[in-house]
Each structure stands twice: as structure tokens, then as C-alpha cells.
Short mmCIF file of C-alpha atoms in Angstrom, two decimals:
data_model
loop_
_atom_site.label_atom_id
_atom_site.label_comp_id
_atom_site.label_asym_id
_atom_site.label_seq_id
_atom_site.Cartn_x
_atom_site.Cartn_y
_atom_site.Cartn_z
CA UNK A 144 92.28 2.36 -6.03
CA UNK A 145 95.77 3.39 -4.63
CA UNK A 146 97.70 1.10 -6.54
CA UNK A 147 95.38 1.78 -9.55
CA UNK A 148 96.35 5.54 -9.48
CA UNK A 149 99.99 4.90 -9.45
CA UNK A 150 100.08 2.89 -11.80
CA UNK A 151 98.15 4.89 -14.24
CA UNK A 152 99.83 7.88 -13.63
CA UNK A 153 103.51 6.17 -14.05
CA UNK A 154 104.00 7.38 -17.30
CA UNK A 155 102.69 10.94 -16.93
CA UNK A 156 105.51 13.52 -16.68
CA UNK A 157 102.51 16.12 -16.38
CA UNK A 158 100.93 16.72 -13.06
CA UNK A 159 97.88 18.23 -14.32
CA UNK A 160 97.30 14.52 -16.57
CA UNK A 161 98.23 13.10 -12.64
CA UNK A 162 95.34 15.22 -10.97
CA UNK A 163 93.05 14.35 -13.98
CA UNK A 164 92.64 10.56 -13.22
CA UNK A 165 93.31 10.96 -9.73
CA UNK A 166 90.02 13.18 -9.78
CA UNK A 167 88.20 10.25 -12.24
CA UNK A 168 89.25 7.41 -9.75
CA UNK A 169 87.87 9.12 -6.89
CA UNK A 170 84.35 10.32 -8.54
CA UNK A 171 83.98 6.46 -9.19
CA UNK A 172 85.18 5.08 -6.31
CA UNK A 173 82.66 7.59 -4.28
CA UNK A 174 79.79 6.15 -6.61
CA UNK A 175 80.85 2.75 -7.18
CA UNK A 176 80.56 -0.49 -4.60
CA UNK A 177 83.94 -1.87 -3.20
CA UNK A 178 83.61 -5.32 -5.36
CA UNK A 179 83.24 -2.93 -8.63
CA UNK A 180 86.37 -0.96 -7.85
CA UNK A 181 88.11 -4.06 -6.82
CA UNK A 182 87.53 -5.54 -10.36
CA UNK A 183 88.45 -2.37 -11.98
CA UNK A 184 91.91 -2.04 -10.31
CA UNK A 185 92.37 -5.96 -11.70
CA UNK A 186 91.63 -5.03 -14.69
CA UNK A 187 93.06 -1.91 -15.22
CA UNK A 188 95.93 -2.30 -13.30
CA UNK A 189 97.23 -5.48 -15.77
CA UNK A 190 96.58 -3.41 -18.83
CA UNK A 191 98.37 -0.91 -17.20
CA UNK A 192 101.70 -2.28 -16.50
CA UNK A 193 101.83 -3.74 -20.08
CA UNK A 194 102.16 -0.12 -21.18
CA UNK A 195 105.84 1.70 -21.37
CA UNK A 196 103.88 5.35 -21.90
CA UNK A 197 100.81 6.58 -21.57
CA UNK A 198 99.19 9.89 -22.06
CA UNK A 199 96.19 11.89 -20.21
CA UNK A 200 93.66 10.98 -22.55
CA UNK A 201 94.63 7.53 -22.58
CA UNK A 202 95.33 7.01 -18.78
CA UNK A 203 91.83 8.46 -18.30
CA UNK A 204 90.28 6.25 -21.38
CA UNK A 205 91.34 3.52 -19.01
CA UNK A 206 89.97 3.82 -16.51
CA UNK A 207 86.82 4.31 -17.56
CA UNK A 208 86.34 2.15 -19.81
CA UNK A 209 87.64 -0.56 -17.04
CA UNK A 210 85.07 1.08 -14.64
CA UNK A 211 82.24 0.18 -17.24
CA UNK A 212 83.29 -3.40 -18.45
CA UNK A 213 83.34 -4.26 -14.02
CA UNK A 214 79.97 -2.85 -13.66
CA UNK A 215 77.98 -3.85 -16.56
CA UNK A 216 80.02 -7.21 -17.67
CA UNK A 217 79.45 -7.59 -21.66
CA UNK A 218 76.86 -10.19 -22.16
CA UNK A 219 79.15 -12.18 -24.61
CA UNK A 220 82.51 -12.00 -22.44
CA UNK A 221 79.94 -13.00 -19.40
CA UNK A 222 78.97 -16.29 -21.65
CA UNK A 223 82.34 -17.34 -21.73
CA UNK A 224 82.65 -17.28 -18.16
CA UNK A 225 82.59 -20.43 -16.32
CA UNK A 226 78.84 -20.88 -14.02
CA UNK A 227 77.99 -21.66 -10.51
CA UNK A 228 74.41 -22.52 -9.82
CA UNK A 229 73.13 -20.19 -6.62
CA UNK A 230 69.85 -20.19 -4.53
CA UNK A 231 68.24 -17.71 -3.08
CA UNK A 232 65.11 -17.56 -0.51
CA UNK A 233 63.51 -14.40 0.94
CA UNK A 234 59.95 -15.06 1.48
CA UNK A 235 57.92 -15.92 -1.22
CA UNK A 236 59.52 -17.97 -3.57
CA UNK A 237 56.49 -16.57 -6.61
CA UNK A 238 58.20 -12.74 -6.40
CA UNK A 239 61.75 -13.54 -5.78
CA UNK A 240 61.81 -15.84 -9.09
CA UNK A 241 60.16 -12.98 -10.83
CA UNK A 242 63.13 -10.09 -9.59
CA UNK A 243 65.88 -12.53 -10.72
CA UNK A 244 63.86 -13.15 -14.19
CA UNK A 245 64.27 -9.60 -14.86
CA UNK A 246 67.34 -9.71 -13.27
CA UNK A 247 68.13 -12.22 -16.26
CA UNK A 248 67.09 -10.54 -18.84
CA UNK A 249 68.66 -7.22 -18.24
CA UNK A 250 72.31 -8.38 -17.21
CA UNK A 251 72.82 -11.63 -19.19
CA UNK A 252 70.12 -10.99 -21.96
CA UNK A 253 68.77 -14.01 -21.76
CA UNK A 254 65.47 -15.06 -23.91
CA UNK A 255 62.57 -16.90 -22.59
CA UNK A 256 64.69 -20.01 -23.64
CA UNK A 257 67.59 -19.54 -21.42
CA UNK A 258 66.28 -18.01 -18.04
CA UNK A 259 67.58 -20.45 -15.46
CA UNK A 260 65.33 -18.85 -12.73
CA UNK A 261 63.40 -21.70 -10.87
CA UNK A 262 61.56 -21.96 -7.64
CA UNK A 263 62.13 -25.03 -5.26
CA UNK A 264 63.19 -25.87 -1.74
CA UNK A 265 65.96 -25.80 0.18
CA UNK A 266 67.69 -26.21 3.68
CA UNK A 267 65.77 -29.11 5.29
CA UNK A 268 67.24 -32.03 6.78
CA UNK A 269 64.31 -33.62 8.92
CA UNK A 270 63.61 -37.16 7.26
CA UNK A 271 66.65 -36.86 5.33
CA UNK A 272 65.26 -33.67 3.60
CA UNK A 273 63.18 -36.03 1.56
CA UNK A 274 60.18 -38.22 1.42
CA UNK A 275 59.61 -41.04 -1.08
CA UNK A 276 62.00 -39.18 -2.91
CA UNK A 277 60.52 -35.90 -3.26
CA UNK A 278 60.13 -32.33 -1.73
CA UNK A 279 56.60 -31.53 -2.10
CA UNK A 280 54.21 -27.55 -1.25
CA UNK A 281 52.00 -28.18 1.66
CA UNK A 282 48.90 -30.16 0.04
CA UNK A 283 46.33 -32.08 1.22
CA UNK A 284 47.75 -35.46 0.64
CA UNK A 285 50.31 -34.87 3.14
CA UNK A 286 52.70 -35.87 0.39
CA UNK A 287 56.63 -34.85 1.03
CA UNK A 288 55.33 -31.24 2.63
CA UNK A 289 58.49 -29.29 2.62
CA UNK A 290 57.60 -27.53 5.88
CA UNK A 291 57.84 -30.65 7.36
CA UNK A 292 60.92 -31.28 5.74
CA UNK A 293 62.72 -28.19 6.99
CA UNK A 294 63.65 -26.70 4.11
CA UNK A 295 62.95 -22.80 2.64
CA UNK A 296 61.21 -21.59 -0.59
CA UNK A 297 64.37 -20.63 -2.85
CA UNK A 298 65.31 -19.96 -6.16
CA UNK A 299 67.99 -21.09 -7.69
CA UNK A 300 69.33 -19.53 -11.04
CA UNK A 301 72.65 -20.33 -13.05
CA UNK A 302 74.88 -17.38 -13.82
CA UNK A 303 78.65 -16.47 -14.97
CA UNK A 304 81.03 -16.76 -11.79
CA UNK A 305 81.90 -12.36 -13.01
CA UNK A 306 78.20 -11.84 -13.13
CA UNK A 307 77.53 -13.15 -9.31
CA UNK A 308 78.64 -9.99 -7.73
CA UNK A 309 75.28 -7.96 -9.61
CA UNK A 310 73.11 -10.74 -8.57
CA UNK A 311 74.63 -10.84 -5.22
CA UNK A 312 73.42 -7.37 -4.92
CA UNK A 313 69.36 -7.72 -6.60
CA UNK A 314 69.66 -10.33 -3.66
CA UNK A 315 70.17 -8.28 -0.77
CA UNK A 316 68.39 -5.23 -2.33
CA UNK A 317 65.36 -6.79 -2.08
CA UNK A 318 65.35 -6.16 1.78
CA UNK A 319 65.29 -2.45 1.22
CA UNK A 320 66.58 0.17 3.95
CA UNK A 321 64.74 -1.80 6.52
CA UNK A 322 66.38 -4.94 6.20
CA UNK A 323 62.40 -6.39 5.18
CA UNK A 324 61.44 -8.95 3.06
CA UNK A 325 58.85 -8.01 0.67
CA UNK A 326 55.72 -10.25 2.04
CA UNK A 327 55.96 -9.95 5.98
CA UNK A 328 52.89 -11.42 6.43
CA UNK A 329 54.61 -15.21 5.73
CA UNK A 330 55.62 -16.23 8.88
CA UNK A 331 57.64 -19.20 9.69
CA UNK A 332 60.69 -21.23 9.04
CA UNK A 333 59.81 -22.45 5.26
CA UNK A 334 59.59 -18.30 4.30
CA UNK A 335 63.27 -17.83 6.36
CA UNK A 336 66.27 -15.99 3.82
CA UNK A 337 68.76 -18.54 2.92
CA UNK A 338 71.26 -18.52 0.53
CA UNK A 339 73.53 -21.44 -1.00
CA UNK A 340 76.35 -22.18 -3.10
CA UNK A 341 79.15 -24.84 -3.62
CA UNK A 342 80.76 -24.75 -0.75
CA UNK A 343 78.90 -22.26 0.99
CA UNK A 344 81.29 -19.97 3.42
CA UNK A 345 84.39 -21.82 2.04
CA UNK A 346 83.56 -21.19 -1.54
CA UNK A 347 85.39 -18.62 -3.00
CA UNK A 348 82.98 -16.57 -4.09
CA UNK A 349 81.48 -16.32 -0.77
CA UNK A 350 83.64 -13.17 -0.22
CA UNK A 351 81.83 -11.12 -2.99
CA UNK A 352 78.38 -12.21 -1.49
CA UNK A 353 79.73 -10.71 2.18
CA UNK A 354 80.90 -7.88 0.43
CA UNK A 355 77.01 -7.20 -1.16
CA UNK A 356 75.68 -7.63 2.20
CA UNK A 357 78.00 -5.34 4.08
CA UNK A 358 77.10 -2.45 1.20
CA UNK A 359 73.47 -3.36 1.26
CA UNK A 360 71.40 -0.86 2.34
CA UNK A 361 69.17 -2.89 4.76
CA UNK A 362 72.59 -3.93 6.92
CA UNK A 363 71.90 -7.83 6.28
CA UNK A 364 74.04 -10.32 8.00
CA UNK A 365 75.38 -13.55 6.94
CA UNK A 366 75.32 -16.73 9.24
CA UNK A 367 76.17 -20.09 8.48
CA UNK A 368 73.11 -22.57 7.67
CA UNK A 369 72.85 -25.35 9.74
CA UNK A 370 69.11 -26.82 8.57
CA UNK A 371 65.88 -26.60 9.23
CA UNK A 372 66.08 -23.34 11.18
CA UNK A 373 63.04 -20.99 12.41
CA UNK A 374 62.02 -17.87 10.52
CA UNK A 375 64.81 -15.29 10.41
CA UNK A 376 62.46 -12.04 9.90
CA UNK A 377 63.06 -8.95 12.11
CA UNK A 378 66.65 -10.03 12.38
CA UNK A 379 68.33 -8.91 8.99
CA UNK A 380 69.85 -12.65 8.99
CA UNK A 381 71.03 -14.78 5.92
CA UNK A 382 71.71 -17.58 6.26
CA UNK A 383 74.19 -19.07 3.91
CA UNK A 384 74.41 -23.25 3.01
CA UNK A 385 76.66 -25.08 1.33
CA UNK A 386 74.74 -26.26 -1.60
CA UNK A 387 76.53 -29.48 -2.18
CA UNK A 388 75.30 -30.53 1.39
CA UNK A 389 72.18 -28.73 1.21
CA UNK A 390 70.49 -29.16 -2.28
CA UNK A 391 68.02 -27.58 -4.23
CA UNK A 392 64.63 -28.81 -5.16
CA UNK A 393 62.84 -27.67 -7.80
CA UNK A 394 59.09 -26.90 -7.17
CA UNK A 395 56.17 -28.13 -8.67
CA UNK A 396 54.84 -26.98 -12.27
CA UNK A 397 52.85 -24.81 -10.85
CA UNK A 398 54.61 -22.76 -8.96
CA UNK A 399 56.91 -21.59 -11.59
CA UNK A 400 56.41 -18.19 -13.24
CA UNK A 401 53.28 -17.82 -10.87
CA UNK A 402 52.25 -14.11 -9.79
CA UNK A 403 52.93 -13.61 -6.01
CA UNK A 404 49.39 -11.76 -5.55
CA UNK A 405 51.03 -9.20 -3.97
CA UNK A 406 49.98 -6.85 -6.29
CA UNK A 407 49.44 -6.42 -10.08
CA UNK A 408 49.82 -9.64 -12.66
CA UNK A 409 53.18 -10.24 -13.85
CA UNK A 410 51.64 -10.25 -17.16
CA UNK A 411 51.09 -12.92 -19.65
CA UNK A 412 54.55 -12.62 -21.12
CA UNK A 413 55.65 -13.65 -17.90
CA UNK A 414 53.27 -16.19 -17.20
CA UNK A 415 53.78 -17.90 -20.35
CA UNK A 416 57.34 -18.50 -19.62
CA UNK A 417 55.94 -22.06 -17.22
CA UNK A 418 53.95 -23.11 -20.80
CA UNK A 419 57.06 -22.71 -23.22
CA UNK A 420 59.48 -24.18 -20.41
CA UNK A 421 57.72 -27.00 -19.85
CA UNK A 422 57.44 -27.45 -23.98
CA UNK A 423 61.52 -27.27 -23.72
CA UNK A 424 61.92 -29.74 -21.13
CA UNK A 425 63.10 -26.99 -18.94
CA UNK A 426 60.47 -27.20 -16.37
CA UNK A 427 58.32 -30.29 -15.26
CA UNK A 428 56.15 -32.42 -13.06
CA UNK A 429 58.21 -33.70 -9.45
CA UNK A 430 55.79 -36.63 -8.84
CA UNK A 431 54.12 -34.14 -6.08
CA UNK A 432 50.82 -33.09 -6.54
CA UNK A 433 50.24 -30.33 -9.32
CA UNK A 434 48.61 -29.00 -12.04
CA UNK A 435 47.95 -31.30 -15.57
CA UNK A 436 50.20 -28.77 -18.37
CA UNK A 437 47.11 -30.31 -20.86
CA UNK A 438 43.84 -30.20 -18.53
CA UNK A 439 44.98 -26.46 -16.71
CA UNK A 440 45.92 -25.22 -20.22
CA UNK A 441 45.11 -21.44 -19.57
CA UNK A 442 43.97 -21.79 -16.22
CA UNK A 443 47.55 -20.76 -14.40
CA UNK A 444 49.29 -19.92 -17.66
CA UNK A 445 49.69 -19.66 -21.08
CA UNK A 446 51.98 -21.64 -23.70
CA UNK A 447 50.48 -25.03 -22.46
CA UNK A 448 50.41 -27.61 -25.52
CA UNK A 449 46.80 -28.48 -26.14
#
């Protein structure tokens, strides 16, 4: 924010224009996280020294405008970005896919087409992490149970590399002040918070995910993922994988777009995301046991071709 300042103020011979931004950059930087100000001084800053003068209103134009393009990235600029494909676990896979649907649909403005959200498994090892080829929910069958299997109910969304540091945040703001998840009831390592990306501590985005969890306001803590660990609740604990080592898996048909029971229905509009999915190709049967998308028509969901 320093270097932001002086860089603005360069070309102002008046000290009242000075104090002006000086007194804009530190109103944002007292409301704004450290990852937003960071972009804004990038972006700013190399606008800035392409100018030989600049006045008050212009100086303090700006900056805000560079304050607003960090924290709410345009939808079209963010489509243009390149994307990293990120999981994330914290209980309950039914409500966490339902936060980052929203989550969605407010940043990126994405239609009922293009949400990437999907529930799944990851962070097992035992058997190889697999069985007959799949990761399968606990079912009577005995088929591929992914408890067994070590791994974590995740979700795991695509987004713009600029839009990670937002979702970064819905992540670890779903612990609230107490550092919680939202169904403490679960118990046990298959409900444990994980978190995963290409490369996982060595990726280079995993310094805007430590920066989320040192603002969050639960105090969460990352660790590095080493498979198949016990439940992390009580300890405000991530744990953090590197995805290329430890994959995602979707989940069964079923278990996408679900309501977590936790409380009202998602709605139909929400439910019938799993039916028009499915129609897309988006979302399918694993070869686990599930639902039939012709015989359950209506039963789970809506949108189910008859």
C-alpha cells in the first residue's frame, strides 16, 4: 500500500491531492483483506507508472476503481483467466456443494449449465484409494466404501486462477468465529476438512489460500495431507493435498445437488440442477450403487428425463 501511495501521488505537486489518496488507501486497506490490497497495488501500481501526470481526481479514480476490479473480478475478464480445478471438504459434502453453488452463481455468474460444483471423495490411500476401480458412499453391498478407502467427502469446483482468492475465503468462512464446521454431529475421518490443488503446498496459489486462512475469522490452520487421516474437528485444522497425488472422485448421482437436512429444502431450483446435469452429460452414474435418473424421476429431484 506504501509503494501504491507513492506512486500515485508522484505527480501531485499539491499536498492536499497527496493527503486525499493517502486517506482513500488507508480507509480500504482498514476494510479490505491483505490478498485484495495486494492485487490492487499490482494493478494500480502498473497503470500508475505508465502515467507522466496525474491529477487528484484522477489519482483517486485509480485507486478505486483498482480497489473494485481486485475485489469483485468482472465476470468476463474472470472467463479469460486460465482455471485450476480445487476441492474442498468440511463435513458434509450435501451443504458445502450447495455454498460454493451460490458461490458460483454470484461471483462467476454461472447458469445451471456451467456450475462446476460436484461432490466426491478425496484423500484416501488404503487399497490404493480404489476398489474395482471405483470410490463408492457406504452401502450395503460393501462396494468400494470410501470410509474404508480413507478418503473425505469434498467438492471440487473449477474456477479462474484471479477468482480463487474469493473462493478461498467462502471456504474458510464456513467455519465461522469458532473455527466449526457446520454439521458437528458427523464424526470421523471421511467428514475431516481437506483441501487440494495441483501441487498442493508447492503450488503457487497455495500462498493466497494461507493468506484466507490466516484472515479467517475462525483462526484455521493449514497442514500438509498425508492420507487417510482421522477427523480433524475441534482442532481448526486443514489439511491441504496435492491433488495430482491425491485425486478427486466424483460421487454418485445421487448425492449431487441433494439437501443436507440440516434445515430447510434447498428448493427445487436447486434440486433440479442433478436432473438437467445429468441430461448434459455433466453429472452421471460411477458404477457404485445409486439411484435409476428414469425409475427415481421425482423421487430425489427434478429435471429427470422420463
Amino acid at each position: 500500500a506504501h509503494l501504491l501511495f507513492r506512486c500515485l501521488v508522484s505527480g501531485l505537486s499539491s499536498k492536499r491531492a497527496q493527503e486525499s489518496v493517502r486517506v482513500l488507501l488507508a480507509r480500504l486497506a482498514g476494510t479490505m483483506q491483505a490478498s485484495a490490497i495486494l492485487a490492487i497495488a499490482a494493478t494500480a501500481t502498473a497503470k500508475c507508472a505508465a502515467l507522466r501526470h496525474i491529477g487528484r481526481r484522477s489519482a483517486i479514480g485509480l485507486a478505486g476503481s483498482a480497489a473494485v476490479a481486485a475485489v469483485v473480478p468482472d465476470a468476463a475478464n474472470a472467463a479469460a483467466d486460465p482455471t485450476v480445478k480445487i476441492y474442498f471438504g468440511a463435513g458434509c459434502f450435501w451443504h458445502v456443494q450447495h455454498e460454493f453453488v451460490g458461490e458460483e452463481v454470484a461471483v462467476l455468474q454461472r447458469g445451471p449449465e456451467s456450475i462446476t460444483a460436484r461432490t466426491g471423495y478425496a484423500g484416501g490411500t488404503l487399497g490404493g484409494g480404489l476398489k474395482d476401480g471405483k470410490v463408492c458412499y457406504h452401502n450395503f453391498k460393501g462396494v468400494a466404501d470410501y470410509g474404508s478407502l480413507g478418503h473425505a467427502e469434498a467438492v471440487q469446483l473449477e474456477v479462474p486462477t484471479s477468482a480463487v482468492p474469493r473462493f478461498a475465503k467462502k471456504y474458510f468462512d464456513l467455519f465461522g468465529s469458532r473455527g466449526y464446521r457446520h454439521d458437528p454431529q458427523d464424526r470421523g475421518g471421511e467428514y475431516r476438512s481437506v483441501l487440494g490443488l495441483p501441487g498442493g503446498q508447492a503450488s503457487p496459489l497455495f500462498p493466497v489460500i494461507k493468506q484466507a486462512a490466516l484472515e479467517s475469522q475462525g483462526g484455521m490452520k493449514l497442514y500438509a495431507g498425508r492420507g487417510n487421516e482421522p477427523d480433524t474437528i475441534g482442532d481448526k485444522a486443514v489439511l491441504v493435498y496435492d491433488s495430482d497425488k491425491y485425486p478427486f472422485y466424483p460421487a454418485e448421482l445421487y448425492h449431487q445437488f441433494h439437501d443436507d437436512f440440516m434445515g430447510p429444502s434447498y428448493g427445487k431450483a436447486y434440486n433440479s440442477l442433478q436432473g438437467r446435469q445429468y441430461k448434459q452429460g455433466l453429472v452421471g452414474l460411477t458404477g457404485c450403487p445409486d439411484m435409476d435418473p428414469v425409475r427415481d424421476e421425482g423421487r430425489y429431484a427434478k429435471g429427470f428425463p422420463s
